[in-house]
Short mmCIF file of N, CA and C in Angstrom, two decimals:
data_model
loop_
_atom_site.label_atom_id
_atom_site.label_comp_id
_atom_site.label_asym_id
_atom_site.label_seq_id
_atom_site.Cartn_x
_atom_site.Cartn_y
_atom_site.Cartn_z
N UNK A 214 8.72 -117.29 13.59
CA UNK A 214 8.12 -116.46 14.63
C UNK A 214 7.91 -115.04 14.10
N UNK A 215 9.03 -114.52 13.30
CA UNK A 215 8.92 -112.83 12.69
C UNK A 215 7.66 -113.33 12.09
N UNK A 216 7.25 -114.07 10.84
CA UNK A 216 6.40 -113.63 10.23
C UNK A 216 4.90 -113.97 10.73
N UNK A 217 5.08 -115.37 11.61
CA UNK A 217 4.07 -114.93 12.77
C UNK A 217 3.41 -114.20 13.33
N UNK A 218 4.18 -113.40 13.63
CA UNK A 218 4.23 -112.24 15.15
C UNK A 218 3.60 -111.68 13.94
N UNK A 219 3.89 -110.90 12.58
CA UNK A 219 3.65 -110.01 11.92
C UNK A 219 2.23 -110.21 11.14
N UNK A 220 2.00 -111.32 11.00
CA UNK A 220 0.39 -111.92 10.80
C UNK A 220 -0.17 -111.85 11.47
N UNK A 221 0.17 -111.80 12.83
CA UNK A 221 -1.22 -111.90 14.25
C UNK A 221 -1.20 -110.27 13.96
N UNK A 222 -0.39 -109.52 13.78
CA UNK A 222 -0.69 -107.80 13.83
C UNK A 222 -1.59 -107.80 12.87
N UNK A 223 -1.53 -108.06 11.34
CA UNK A 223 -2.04 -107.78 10.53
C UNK A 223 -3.45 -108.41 10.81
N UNK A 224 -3.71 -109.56 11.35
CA UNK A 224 -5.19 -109.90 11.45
C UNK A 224 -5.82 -109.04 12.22
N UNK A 225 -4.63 -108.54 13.28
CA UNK A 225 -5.50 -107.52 14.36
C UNK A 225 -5.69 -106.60 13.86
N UNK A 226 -4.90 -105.66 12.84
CA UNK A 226 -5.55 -104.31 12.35
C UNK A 226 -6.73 -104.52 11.71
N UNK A 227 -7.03 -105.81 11.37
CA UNK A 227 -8.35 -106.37 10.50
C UNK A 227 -9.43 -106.11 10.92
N UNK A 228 -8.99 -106.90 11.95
CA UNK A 228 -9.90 -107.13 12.88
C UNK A 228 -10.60 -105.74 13.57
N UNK A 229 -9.88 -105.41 14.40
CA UNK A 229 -9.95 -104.01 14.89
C UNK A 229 -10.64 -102.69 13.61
N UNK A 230 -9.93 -102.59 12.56
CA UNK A 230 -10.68 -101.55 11.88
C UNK A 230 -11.62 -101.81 11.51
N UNK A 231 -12.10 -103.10 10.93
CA UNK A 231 -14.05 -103.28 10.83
C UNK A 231 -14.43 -103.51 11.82
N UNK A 232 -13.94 -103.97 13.08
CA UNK A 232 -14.81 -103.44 14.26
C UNK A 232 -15.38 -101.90 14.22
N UNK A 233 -14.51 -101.30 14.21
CA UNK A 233 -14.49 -99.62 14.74
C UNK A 233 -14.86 -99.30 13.23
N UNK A 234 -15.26 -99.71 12.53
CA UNK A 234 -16.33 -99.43 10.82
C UNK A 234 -17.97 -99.56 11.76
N UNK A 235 -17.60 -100.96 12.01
CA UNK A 235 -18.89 -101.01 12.20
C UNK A 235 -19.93 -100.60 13.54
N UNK A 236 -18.74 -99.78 14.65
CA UNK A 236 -18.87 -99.14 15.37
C UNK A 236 -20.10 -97.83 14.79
N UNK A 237 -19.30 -97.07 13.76
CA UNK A 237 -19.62 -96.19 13.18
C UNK A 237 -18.71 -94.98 12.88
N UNK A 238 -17.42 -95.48 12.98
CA UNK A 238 -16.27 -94.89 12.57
C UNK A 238 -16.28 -94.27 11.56
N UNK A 239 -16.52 -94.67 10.55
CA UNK A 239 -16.55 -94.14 9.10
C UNK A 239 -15.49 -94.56 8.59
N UNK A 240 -14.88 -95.67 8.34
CA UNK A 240 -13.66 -95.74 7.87
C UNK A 240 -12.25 -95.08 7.76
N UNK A 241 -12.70 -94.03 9.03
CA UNK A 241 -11.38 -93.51 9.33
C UNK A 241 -9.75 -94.03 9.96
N UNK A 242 -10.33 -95.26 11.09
CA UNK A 242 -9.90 -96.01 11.95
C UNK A 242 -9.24 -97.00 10.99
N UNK A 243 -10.28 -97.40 9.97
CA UNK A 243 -10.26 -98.47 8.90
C UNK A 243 -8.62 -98.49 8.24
N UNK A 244 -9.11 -97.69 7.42
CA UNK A 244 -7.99 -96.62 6.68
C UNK A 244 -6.22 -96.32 7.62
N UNK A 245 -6.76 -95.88 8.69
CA UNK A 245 -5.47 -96.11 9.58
C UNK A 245 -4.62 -97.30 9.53
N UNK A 246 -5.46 -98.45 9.88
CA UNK A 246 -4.97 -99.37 9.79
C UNK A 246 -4.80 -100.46 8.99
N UNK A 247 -5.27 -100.40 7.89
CA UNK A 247 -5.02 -100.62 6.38
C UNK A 247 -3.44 -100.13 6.37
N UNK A 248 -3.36 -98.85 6.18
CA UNK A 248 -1.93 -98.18 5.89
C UNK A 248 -0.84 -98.86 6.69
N UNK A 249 -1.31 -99.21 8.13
CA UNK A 249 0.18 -100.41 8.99
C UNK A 249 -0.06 -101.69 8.10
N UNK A 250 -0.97 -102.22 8.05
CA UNK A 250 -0.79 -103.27 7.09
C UNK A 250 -0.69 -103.64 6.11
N UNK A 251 -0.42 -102.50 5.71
CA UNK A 251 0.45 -102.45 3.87
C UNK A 251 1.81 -102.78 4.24
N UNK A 252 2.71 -102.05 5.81
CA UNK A 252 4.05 -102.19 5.83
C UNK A 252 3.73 -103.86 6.05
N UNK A 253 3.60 -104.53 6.65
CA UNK A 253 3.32 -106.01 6.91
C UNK A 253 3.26 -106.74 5.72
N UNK A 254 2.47 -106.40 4.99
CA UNK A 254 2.42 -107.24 3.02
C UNK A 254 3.73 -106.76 2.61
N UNK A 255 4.13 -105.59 2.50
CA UNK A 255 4.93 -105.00 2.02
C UNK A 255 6.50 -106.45 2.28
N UNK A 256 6.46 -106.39 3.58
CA UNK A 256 7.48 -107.30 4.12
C UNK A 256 7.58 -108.76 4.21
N UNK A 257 5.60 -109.00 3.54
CA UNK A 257 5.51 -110.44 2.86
C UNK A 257 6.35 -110.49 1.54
N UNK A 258 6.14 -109.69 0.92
CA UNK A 258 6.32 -109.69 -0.23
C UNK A 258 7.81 -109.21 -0.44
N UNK A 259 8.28 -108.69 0.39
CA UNK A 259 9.70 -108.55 0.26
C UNK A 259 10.69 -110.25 0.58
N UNK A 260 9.70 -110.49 1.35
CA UNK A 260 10.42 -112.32 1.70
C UNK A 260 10.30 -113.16 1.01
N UNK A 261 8.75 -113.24 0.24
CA UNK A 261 8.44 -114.45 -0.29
C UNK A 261 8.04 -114.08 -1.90
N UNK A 262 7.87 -113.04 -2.18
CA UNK A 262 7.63 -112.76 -3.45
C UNK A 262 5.74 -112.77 -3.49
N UNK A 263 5.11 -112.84 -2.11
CA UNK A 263 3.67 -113.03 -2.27
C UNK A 263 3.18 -111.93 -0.88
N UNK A 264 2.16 -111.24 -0.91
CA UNK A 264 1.24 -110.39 -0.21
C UNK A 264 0.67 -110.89 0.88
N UNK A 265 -0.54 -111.48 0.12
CA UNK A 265 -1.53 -112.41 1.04
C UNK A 265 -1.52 -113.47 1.45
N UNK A 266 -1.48 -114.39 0.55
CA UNK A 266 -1.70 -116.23 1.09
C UNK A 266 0.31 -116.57 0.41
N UNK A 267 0.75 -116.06 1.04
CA UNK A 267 2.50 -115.96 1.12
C UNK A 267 2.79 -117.48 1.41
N UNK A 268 3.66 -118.07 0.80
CA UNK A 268 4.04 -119.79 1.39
C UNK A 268 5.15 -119.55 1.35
N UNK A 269 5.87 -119.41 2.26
CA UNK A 269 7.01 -118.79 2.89
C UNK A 269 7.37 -119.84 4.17
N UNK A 270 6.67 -120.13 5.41
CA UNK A 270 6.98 -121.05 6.41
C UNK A 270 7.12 -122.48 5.85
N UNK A 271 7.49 -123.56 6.45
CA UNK A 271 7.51 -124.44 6.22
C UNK A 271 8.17 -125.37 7.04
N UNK A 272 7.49 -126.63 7.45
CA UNK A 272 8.17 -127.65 8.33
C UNK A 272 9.59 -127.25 8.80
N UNK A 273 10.17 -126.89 10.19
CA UNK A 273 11.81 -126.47 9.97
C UNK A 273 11.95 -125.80 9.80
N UNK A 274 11.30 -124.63 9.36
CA UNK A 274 11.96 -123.84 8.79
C UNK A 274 11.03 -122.59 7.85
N UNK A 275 11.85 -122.28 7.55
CA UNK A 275 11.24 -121.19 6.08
C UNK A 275 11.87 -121.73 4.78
N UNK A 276 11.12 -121.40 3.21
CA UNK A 276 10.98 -121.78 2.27
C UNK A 276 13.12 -121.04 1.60
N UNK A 277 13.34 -119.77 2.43
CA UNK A 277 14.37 -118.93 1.51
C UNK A 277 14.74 -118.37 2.94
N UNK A 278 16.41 -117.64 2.70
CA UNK A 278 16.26 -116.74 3.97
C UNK A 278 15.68 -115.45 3.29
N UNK A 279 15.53 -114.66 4.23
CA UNK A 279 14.98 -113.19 3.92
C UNK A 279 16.34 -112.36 2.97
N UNK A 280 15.63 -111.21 2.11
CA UNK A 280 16.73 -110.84 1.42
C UNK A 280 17.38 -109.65 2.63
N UNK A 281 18.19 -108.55 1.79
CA UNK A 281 19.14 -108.29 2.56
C UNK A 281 18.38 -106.70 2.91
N UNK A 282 17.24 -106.18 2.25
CA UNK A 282 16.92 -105.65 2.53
C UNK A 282 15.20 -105.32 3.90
N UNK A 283 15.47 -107.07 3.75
CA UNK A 283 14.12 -107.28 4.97
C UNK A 283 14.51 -106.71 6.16
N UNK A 284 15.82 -106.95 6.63
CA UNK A 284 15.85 -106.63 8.48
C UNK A 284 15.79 -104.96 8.59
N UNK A 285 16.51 -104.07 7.82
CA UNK A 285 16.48 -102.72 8.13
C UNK A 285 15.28 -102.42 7.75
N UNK A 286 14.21 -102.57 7.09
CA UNK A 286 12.68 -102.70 6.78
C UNK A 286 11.92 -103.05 8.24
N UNK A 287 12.37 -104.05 8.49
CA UNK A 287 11.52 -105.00 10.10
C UNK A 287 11.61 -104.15 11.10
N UNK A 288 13.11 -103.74 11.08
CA UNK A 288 13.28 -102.66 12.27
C UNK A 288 12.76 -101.12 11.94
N UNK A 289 12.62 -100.57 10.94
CA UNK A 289 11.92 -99.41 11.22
C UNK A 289 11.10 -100.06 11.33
N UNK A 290 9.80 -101.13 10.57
CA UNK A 290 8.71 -101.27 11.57
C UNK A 290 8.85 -101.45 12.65
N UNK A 291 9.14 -102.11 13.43
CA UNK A 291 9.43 -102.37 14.58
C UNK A 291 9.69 -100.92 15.86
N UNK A 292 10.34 -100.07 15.21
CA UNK A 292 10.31 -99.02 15.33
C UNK A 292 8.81 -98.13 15.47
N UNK A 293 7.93 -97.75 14.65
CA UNK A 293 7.10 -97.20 14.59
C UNK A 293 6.19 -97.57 15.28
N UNK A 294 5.73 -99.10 14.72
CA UNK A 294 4.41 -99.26 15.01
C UNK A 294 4.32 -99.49 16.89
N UNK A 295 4.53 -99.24 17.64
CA UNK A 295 4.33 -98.81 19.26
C UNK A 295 4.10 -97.24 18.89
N UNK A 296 4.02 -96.39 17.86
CA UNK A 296 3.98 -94.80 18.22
C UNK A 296 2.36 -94.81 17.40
N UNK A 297 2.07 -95.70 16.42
CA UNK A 297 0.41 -96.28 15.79
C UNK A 297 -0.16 -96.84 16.46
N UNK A 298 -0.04 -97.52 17.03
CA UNK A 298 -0.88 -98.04 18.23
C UNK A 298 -0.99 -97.53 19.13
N UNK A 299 -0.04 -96.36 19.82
CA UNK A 299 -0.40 -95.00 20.95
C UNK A 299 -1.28 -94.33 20.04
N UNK A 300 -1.26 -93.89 18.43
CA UNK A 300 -1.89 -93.14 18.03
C UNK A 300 -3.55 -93.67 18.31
N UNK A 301 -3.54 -95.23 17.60
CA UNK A 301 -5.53 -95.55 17.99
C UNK A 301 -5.52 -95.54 19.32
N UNK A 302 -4.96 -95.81 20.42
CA UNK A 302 -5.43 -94.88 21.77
C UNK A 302 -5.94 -93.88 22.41
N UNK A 303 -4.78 -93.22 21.66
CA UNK A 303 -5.07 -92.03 21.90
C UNK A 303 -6.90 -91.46 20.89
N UNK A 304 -6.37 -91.50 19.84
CA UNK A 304 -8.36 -91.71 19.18
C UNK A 304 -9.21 -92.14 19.75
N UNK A 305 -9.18 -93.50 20.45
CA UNK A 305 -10.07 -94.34 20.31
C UNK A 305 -10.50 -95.10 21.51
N UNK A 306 -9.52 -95.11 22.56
CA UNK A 306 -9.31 -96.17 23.82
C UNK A 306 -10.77 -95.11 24.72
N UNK A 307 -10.63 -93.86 24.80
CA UNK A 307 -12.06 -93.20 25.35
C UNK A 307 -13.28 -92.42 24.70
N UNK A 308 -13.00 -92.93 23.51
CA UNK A 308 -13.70 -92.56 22.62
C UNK A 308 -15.96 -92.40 23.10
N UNK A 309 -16.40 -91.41 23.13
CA UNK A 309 -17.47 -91.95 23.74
C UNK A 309 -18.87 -92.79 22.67
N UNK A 310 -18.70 -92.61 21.55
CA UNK A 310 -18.94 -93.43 21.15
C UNK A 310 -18.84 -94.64 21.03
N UNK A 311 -17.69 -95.05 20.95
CA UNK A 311 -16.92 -96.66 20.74
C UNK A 311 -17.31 -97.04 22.36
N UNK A 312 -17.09 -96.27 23.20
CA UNK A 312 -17.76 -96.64 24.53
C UNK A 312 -19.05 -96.96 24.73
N UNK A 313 -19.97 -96.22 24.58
CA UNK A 313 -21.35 -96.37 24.12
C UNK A 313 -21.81 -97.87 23.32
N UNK A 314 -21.36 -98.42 22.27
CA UNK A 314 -21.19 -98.94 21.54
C UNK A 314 -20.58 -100.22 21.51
N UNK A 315 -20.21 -100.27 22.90
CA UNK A 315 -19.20 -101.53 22.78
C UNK A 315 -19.02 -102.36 24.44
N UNK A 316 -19.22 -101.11 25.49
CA UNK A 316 -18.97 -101.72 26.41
C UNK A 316 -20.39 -101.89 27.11
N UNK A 317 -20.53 -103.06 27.66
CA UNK A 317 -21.82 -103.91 28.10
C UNK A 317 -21.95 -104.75 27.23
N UNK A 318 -21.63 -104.79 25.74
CA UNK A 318 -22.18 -105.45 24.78
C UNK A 318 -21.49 -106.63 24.36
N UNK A 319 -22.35 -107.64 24.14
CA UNK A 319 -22.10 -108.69 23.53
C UNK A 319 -21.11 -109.34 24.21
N UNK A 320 -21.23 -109.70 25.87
CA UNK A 320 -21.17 -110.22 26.73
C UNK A 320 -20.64 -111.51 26.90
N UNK A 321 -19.22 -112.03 27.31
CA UNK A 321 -19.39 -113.81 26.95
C UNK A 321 -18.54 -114.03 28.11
N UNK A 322 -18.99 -114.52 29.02
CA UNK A 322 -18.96 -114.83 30.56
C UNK A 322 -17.57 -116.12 30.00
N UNK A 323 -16.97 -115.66 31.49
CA UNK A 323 -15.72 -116.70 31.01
C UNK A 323 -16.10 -118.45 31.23
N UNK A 324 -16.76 -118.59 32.20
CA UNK A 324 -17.54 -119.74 31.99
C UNK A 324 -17.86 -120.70 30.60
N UNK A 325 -18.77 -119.61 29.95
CA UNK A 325 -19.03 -119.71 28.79
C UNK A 325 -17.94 -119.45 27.26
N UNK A 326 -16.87 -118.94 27.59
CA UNK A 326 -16.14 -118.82 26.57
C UNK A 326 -15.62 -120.13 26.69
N UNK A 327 -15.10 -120.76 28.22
CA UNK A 327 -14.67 -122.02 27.79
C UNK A 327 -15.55 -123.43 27.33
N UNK A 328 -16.22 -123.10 27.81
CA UNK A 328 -17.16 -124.47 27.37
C UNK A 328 -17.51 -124.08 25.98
N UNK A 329 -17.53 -123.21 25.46
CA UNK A 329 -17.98 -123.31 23.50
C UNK A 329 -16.40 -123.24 23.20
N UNK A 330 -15.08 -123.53 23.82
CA UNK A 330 -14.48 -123.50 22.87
C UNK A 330 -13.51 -122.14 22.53
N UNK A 331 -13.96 -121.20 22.70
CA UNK A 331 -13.55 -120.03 21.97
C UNK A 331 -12.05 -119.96 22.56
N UNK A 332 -11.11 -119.08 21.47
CA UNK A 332 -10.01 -119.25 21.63
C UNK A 332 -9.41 -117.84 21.18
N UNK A 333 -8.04 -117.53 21.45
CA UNK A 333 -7.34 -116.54 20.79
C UNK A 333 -7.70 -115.17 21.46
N UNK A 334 -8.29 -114.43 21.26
CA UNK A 334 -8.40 -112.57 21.94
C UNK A 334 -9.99 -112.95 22.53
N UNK A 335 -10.39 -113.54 21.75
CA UNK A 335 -11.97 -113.75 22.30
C UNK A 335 -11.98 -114.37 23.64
N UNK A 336 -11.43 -115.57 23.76
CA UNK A 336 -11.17 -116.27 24.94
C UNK A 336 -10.34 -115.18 26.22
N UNK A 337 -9.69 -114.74 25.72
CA UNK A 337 -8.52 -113.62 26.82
C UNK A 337 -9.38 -112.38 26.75
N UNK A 338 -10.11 -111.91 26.47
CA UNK A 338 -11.11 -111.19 26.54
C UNK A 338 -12.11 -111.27 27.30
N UNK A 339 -12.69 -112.18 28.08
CA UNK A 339 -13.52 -113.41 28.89
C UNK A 339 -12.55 -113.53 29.96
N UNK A 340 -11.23 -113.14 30.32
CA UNK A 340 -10.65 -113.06 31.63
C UNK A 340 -10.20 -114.30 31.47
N UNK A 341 -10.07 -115.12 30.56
CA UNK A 341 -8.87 -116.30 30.42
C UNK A 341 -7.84 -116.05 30.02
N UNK A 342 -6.81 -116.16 31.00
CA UNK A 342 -5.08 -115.85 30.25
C UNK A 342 -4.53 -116.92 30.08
N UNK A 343 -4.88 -117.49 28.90
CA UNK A 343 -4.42 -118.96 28.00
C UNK A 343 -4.10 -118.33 26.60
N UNK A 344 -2.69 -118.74 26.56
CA UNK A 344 -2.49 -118.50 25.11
C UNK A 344 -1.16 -119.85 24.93
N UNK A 345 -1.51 -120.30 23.79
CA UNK A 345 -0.70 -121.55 23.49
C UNK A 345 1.03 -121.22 22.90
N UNK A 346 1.39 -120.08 22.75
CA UNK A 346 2.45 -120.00 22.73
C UNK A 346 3.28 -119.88 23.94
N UNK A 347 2.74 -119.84 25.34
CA UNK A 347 2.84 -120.37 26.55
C UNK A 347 2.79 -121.04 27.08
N UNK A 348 1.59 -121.57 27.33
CA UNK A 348 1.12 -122.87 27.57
C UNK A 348 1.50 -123.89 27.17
N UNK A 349 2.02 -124.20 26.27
CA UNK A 349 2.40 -125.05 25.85
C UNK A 349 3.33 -124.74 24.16
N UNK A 350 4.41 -124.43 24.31
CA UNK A 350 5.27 -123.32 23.56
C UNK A 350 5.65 -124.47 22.28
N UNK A 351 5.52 -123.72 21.34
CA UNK A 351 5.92 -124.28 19.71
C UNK A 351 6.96 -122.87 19.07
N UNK A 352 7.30 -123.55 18.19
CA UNK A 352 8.85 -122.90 17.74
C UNK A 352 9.47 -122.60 18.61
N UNK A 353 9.89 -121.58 18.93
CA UNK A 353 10.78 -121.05 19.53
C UNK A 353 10.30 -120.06 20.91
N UNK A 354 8.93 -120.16 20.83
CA UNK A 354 8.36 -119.32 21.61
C UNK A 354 8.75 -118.99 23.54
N UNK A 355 9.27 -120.23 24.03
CA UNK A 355 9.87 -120.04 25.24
C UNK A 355 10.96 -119.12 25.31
N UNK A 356 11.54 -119.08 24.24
CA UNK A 356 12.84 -117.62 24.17
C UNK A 356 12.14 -116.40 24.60
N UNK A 357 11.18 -116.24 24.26
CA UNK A 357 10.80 -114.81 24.50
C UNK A 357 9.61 -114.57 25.73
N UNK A 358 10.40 -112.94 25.91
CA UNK A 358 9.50 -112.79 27.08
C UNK A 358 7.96 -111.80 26.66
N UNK A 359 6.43 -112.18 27.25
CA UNK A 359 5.84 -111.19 26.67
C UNK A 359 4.52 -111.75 27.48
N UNK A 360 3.53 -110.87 27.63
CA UNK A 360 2.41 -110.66 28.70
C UNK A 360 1.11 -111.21 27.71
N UNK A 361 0.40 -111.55 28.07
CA UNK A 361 -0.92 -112.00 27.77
C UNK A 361 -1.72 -111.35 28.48
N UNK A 362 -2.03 -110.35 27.06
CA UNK A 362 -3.38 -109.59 27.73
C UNK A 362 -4.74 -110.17 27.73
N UNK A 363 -5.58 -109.75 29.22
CA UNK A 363 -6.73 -110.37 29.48
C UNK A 363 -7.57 -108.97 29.32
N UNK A 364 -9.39 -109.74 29.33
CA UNK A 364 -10.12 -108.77 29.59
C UNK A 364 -10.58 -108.99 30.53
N UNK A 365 -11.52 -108.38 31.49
CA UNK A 365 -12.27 -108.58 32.72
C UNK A 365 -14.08 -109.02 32.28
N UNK A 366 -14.83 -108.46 31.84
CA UNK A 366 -16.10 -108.49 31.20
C UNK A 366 -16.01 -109.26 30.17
N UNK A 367 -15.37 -109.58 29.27
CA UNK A 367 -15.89 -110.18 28.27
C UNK A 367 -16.73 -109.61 27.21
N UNK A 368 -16.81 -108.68 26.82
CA UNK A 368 -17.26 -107.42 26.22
C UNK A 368 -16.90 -107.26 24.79
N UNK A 369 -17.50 -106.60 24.20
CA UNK A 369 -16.68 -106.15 22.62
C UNK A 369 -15.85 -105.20 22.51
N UNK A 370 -15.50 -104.22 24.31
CA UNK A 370 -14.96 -103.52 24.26
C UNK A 370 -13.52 -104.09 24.80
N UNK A 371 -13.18 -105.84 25.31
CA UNK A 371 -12.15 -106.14 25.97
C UNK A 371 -11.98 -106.59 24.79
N UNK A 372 -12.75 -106.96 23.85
CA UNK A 372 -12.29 -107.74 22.72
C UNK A 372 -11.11 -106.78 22.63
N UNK A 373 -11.53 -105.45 21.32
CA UNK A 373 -11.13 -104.61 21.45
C UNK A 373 -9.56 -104.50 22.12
N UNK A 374 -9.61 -104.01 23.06
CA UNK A 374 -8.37 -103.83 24.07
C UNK A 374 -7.37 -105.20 23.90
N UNK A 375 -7.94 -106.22 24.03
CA UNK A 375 -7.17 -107.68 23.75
C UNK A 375 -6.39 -107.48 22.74
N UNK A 376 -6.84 -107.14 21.56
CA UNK A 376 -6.30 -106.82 20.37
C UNK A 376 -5.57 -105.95 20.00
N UNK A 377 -5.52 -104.79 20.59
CA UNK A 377 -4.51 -103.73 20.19
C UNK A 377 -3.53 -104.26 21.27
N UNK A 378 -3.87 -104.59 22.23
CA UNK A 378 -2.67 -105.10 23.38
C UNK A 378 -1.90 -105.88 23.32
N UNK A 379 -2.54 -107.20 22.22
CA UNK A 379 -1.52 -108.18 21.36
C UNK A 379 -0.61 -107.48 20.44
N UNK A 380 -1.52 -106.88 19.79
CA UNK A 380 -0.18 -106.14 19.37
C UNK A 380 1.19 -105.24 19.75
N UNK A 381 0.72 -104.71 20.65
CA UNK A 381 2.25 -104.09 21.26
C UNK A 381 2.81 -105.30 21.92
N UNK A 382 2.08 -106.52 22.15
CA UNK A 382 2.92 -108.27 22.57
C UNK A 382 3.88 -108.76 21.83
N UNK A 383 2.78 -108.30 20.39
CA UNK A 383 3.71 -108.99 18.82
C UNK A 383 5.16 -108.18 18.85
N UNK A 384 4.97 -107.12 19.06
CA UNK A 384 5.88 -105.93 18.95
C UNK A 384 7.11 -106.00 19.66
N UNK A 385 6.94 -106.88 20.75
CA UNK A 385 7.70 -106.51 21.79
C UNK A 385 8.27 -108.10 21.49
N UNK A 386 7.73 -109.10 21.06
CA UNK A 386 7.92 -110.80 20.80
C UNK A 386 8.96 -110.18 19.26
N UNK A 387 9.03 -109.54 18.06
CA UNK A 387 9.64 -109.29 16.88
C UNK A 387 10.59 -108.74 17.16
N UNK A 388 10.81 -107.89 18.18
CA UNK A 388 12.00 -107.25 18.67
C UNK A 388 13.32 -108.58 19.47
N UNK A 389 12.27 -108.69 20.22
CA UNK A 389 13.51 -110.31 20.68
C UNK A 389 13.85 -111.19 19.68
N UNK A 390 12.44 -111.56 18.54
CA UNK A 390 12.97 -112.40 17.53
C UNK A 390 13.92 -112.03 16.51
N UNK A 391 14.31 -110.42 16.40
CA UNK A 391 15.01 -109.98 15.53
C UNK A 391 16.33 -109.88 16.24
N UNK A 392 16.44 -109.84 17.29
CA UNK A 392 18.14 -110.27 17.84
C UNK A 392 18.48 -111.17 18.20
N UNK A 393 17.31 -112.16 18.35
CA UNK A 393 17.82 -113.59 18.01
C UNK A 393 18.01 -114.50 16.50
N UNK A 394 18.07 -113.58 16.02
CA UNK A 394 17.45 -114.23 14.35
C UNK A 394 19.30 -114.68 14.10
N UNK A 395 19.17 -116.08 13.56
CA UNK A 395 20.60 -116.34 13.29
C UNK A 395 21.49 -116.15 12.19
N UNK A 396 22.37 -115.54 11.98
CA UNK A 396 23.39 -115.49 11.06
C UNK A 396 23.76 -116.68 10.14
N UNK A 397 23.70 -116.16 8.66
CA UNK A 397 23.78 -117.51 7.89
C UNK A 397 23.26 -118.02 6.52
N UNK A 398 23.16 -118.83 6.60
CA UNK A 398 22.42 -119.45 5.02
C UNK A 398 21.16 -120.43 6.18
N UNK A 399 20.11 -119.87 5.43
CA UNK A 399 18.96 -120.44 6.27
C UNK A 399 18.86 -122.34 6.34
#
């Protein structure tokens, strides 16, 4: 679930900063969030010895336990990143450009999100609050408590919002998973 939770962040800063690139940000936004997701590799690579395509999970389980310097690492992240994600708010949530730019646009009626399928922030963005770690819970996911953010319009600007909002989800899901994390030889 930690390194879960910590992959759905990292796709979202992905996600989110070439959005707001191609907004017309200038890679400022970009760059922001590049830098949180260095701590995220950083903490791949402190677990598994790998960055990107990390093979670390596995049937049951994980491949190793984490070393001894992962949890005081997890928790200052854990720590911060709710004061980075107030920070792109504060930038960005009334930004009148990114407003301009985003809201009305590219429209996907919830109707229509379900019948093609679409899933994940796109779908909850479209005013569907379906997410399968609820709905129908894998690992451990019923332990924890945490909100599924929706959008109303369906917009590139709920996209948007979906996404930074998962993340303070992830945030708040790594914090429970880190005091439930068990004592031991994995």
């Amino acid at each position: 679930v930690i390194m879960a939770e910590l992959q759905r962040i990292a796709s979202h800063l992905i996600a989110v900063g070439a959005f707001l690139n191609d907004c017309g940000a200038f890679m400022t936004p970009m760059l922001y969030m590049l830098r949180e997701r260095e701590k995220i590799l950083d903490l791949f690579e402190m677990a598994s010895g790998q960055r990107l395509t990390y093979n670390y999970m596995r049937v049951g389980g994980v491949s190793q336990d984490v070393p001894e310097e992962f949890i005081p690492a997890l928790e200052k992240f854990i720590e911060v990143m709710p004061s980075w994600i107030d920070e792109y708010d504060q930038l960005l949530k009334e930004n009148e450009i990114l407003l301009a730019r985003a809201k009305g646009v590219g429209i996907l009626p919830k109707e229509l999100a379900i019948n093609i399928s679409a899933s994940g922030p796109v779908l909850r963005a479209s005013g569907v609050k379906w997410d399968i770690r609820k709905a129908d819970p894998y690992s451990i996911y019923e332990r924890f408590e945490f909100d599924i953010p929706t959008g109303s319009v369906g917009d590139c600007y709920d996209r948007y919002r979906v996404r930074i909002e998962e993340m303070r989800q992830s945030v708040r899901i790594l914090k429970q998973a880190l005091e439930q994390l068990p004592q031991g030889e994995v």
